[in-house]
XYZ file of C-alpha atoms in Angstrom:
287
model
C 0.043 -1.353 -18.988
C 2.591 0.039 -16.346
C 1.010 -2.158 -13.682
C -1.942 -4.245 -12.725
C -4.857 -2.593 -10.999
C -3.828 1.045 -11.030
C -6.066 2.885 -8.477
C -7.925 -0.139 -7.538
C -4.699 -1.536 -5.721
C -4.638 1.507 -3.528
C -8.036 0.796 -1.916
C -7.976 -1.131 1.293
C -11.662 -2.381 1.266
C -14.148 -2.381 -1.561
C -17.811 -3.370 -0.628
C -19.813 -2.568 -3.392
C -18.266 -5.105 -6.146
C -20.741 -8.027 -6.802
C -19.705 -11.387 -5.556
C -17.586 -10.005 -2.496
C -18.895 -8.916 0.774
C -15.493 -7.120 1.152
C -12.256 -7.316 -0.582
C -9.131 -5.383 -0.894
C -8.393 -3.667 -4.185
C -5.096 -5.536 -4.444
C -6.893 -8.829 -4.116
C -9.694 -8.137 -6.590
C -7.188 -6.923 -9.165
C -5.274 -10.114 -8.644
C -8.358 -12.182 -9.138
C -9.177 -10.204 -12.441
C -5.747 -10.704 -13.724
C -5.810 -14.402 -13.025
C -9.082 -14.821 -14.722
C -7.789 -12.944 -17.821
C -4.643 -15.012 -18.055
C -6.771 -18.193 -18.132
C -8.130 -16.974 -21.549
C -4.536 -16.411 -22.854
C -4.509 -12.669 -22.569
C -0.966 -11.393 -23.277
C 0.332 -8.665 -20.885
C 3.062 -6.244 -21.692
C 4.347 -4.230 -18.778
C 5.117 -0.943 -20.448
C 3.653 2.601 -20.872
C 1.995 3.816 -24.053
C 3.229 7.292 -25.109
C 1.665 7.817 -28.469
C -0.947 6.426 -30.993
C -1.561 6.861 -34.641
C -3.940 5.620 -37.387
C -3.119 4.893 -40.924
C -5.510 3.228 -43.403
C -7.784 2.076 -40.607
C -4.946 0.374 -38.659
C -3.961 1.752 -35.199
C -0.463 1.692 -33.965
C 0.471 2.431 -30.275
C 4.036 3.133 -29.387
C 5.412 2.384 -25.945
C 8.076 3.965 -23.607
C 10.387 1.078 -24.191
C 10.073 1.338 -27.989
C 7.634 -1.298 -28.703
C 5.053 -0.684 -31.649
C 1.819 -2.573 -31.563
C -0.829 -2.561 -34.221
C -4.455 -3.402 -34.243
C -7.796 -2.739 -35.955
C -9.381 -1.285 -32.686
C -8.167 0.299 -29.549
C -9.670 0.651 -26.000
C -8.148 3.252 -23.771
C -8.686 2.332 -19.966
C -5.388 3.813 -18.408
C -7.424 5.487 -15.521
C -6.010 8.273 -13.439
C -2.387 8.563 -12.274
C -1.189 9.325 -8.704
C -0.078 13.183 -8.663
C 3.584 13.504 -8.053
C 5.551 15.781 -6.089
C 7.740 17.161 -8.864
C 10.775 17.756 -6.741
C 14.555 16.681 -7.176
C 15.226 13.231 -6.173
C 11.592 11.950 -6.950
C 12.544 10.246 -10.297
C 15.501 8.671 -8.757
C 13.987 7.234 -5.807
C 10.729 5.844 -7.344
C 10.560 2.296 -6.012
C 13.585 2.756 -3.907
C 11.797 4.574 -1.036
C 9.179 6.678 -2.764
C 5.738 5.002 -3.028
C 2.290 6.026 -4.168
C 0.602 3.084 -2.708
C 0.715 2.697 1.143
C -1.451 -0.357 1.094
C 0.964 -2.047 -1.364
C 4.336 -0.961 0.117
C 3.589 -0.449 4.010
C 4.598 -4.114 4.775
C 8.120 -3.234 3.468
C 8.496 -0.747 6.183
C 8.581 -1.889 9.798
C 9.882 0.189 12.795
C 11.269 2.778 10.297
C 10.891 6.535 9.798
C 8.586 7.581 6.921
C 6.918 10.535 5.502
C 3.195 10.725 4.260
C 3.052 13.699 1.934
C -0.576 14.830 1.557
C -3.858 15.521 3.062
C -7.235 14.061 3.062
C -8.774 10.579 3.712
C -6.074 8.612 1.877
C -3.317 10.336 3.558
C -4.830 9.643 6.927
C -5.312 6.076 6.034
C -1.668 5.802 5.163
C -0.645 7.323 8.407
C -2.766 4.889 10.225
C -1.600 1.840 8.192
C 2.154 2.789 8.535
C 1.640 3.314 12.365
C 0.224 -0.278 12.691
C 3.717 -1.441 11.420
C 5.564 0.336 14.298
C 7.010 3.117 12.011
C 7.626 6.772 13.130
C 5.391 8.718 10.782
C 5.652 12.442 9.773
C 2.641 13.839 8.101
C 3.695 16.802 5.805
C 1.175 19.035 4.130
C 0.368 22.492 2.783
C -2.679 23.232 4.853
C -3.235 24.913 8.091
C -5.492 22.166 9.476
C -4.496 19.610 11.908
C -4.857 15.822 12.027
C -7.100 14.932 15.011
C -4.672 12.707 16.935
C -7.574 10.854 18.571
C -8.125 9.228 15.180
C -4.915 7.482 15.567
C -3.990 4.144 17.358
C -3.207 4.813 21.059
C 0.250 3.640 20.585
C 1.084 5.738 17.633
C 0.772 9.081 19.153
C 4.341 8.906 20.461
C 5.550 7.957 16.988
C 3.726 10.706 14.966
C 4.638 14.187 14.111
C 2.907 16.654 11.861
C 4.375 19.385 9.668
C 1.563 21.629 8.573
C 1.985 24.622 6.004
C 5.011 22.766 4.758
C 6.183 21.291 1.417
C 8.846 18.852 0.522
C 11.574 20.549 -1.501
C 13.916 17.565 -2.067
C 14.255 13.893 -1.600
C 17.976 12.825 -0.783
C 19.826 9.735 -0.635
C 22.481 7.347 -2.153
C 20.956 4.238 -3.469
C 17.710 4.657 -1.468
C 15.796 7.463 0.300
C 17.716 8.905 3.346
C 16.259 12.220 4.002
C 13.706 14.812 2.781
C 14.178 18.635 2.877
C 11.195 20.577 4.208
C 10.310 24.116 3.644
C 7.837 26.117 5.989
C 5.380 28.159 4.006
C 5.153 30.457 6.987
C 8.517 31.764 7.524
C 10.609 29.938 4.767
C 12.781 27.911 6.976
C 14.393 24.868 5.844
C 14.570 21.526 7.758
C 16.147 18.147 6.806
C 14.919 15.073 8.467
C 16.200 11.423 8.275
C 13.566 8.897 6.858
C 13.587 5.725 5.102
C 10.650 6.151 2.931
C 8.293 8.766 1.435
C 4.478 7.879 0.820
C 2.975 10.386 -1.628
C -0.802 10.977 -1.237
C -1.463 14.118 -3.392
C -4.457 12.637 -5.118
C -4.778 11.736 -8.853
C -4.562 13.615 -12.186
C -5.725 12.927 -15.731
C -2.794 12.256 -18.143
C -4.446 12.477 -21.464
C -2.261 15.027 -23.040
C -0.735 12.351 -25.379
C -4.254 11.733 -27.077
C -5.623 15.272 -27.022
C -5.003 15.726 -30.757
C -6.303 12.276 -31.471
C -9.643 12.090 -29.816
C -12.129 14.561 -28.184
C -11.468 15.382 -24.408
C -13.914 17.401 -22.251
C -12.692 20.499 -20.249
C -11.406 18.324 -17.469
C -9.207 16.412 -19.821
C -11.449 13.303 -19.666
C -12.171 11.192 -22.794
C -15.565 11.800 -24.152
C -17.571 8.669 -24.953
C -21.138 7.684 -25.900
C -23.336 5.067 -24.428
C -21.324 2.186 -26.092
C -18.010 3.667 -25.072
C -17.025 4.891 -28.399
C -14.834 7.902 -28.712
C -14.812 10.691 -31.436
C -12.758 8.496 -33.536
C -13.965 5.413 -35.134
C -12.314 2.301 -33.785
C -11.229 3.841 -30.522
C -13.150 3.062 -27.435
C -12.513 3.967 -23.727
C -13.519 2.802 -20.380
C -13.238 3.555 -16.700
C -12.032 6.551 -14.774
C -10.295 8.158 -17.777
C -13.617 8.762 -19.468
C -16.315 11.420 -18.750
C -18.668 9.154 -16.932
C -19.845 11.010 -13.844
C -19.536 8.076 -11.396
C -15.916 6.593 -10.728
C -16.338 3.202 -9.116
C -14.784 -0.292 -9.767
C -17.956 -1.915 -10.715
C -18.776 0.824 -13.115
C -15.219 0.759 -14.542
C -15.724 -3.102 -15.114
C -18.990 -2.575 -16.744
C -17.641 -0.022 -19.147
C -14.847 -2.350 -19.987
C -17.462 -5.069 -21.068
C -19.260 -2.461 -23.152
C -15.976 -1.255 -24.804
C -15.014 -4.830 -25.554
C -18.131 -5.754 -27.176
C -18.189 -2.450 -29.083
C -14.571 -3.082 -30.391
C -15.366 -6.617 -31.366
C -18.512 -5.440 -33.230
C -16.537 -2.695 -34.999
C -13.920 -5.057 -36.278
C -16.760 -7.561 -37.313
C -18.451 -4.911 -39.288
C -15.183 -3.967 -41.060
C -14.715 -7.468 -41.975
C -18.275 -8.365 -42.868
C -18.889 -10.792 -39.920
C -21.672 -11.249 -37.575
C -21.784 -9.022 -34.557
C -22.569 -9.858 -30.967
C -26.206 -9.379 -30.354
C -26.710 -8.860 -26.547
C -29.912 -6.804 -26.505
C -33.003 -8.681 -25.378
C -34.984 -6.850 -27.950
C -32.909 -8.326 -30.651
C -33.296 -11.743 -29.148
C -37.096 -11.296 -29.117
C -37.350 -10.354 -32.797
C -35.168 -13.300 -33.801
C -37.716 -15.671 -32.320
């Protein structure tokens, strides 16, 4: 995995996960990680870029050159924040460009920052960054304007909005120092000094690397059945990357459990071992 938690860490408050009245996504992800590590789970911080099967054994290839083999695979890489795709973005990732305001806002206090995007998450990022005393510039393509009454009273003087505008380039030496803006109405160019850029452009499905390996639907989501099996035997999938209609943390967690049991039973079937029987109807019959 590239990181722990993925989209979950971008959520400020989760109120529909069993056992918690309210918990931040970052805290919930941390608790899940801690529990997994108690059972000896090995974690490799890397990105999978390829997968192949030979003689019933799967091999996944990572960005840093690792090759890992197994008898079954569970794909649970979720959705990925949509990027700006502008000059300077790759260079300044983690050095002034962030895709997680909740994670990184505390690193910016009384600075000048840009929030790039529109919608609830962008508005939440604006409010959060304002709360740390930052001057916040909201940049987006739309004609709509953010209702300033939704901002904290002391934030209005430190907030500026650029509607019908796009970011053309992010500039700097070692860290972000400025962004180049282009007006969509008259084509004018403006460069403003900033210390950080928070990208809030939504999410995308990055499943291109498995499209020849397993079945995807028209949206690029992985097609799974009721036991989280994909179109290829031995490959299972769970969470937001699948074609389930409801995308919630609790549902992704339940799918993870289903996929894990299915993968275990698949391996046991291959080896001639006993499967996990978790169906109450099976328990009744055994009595």
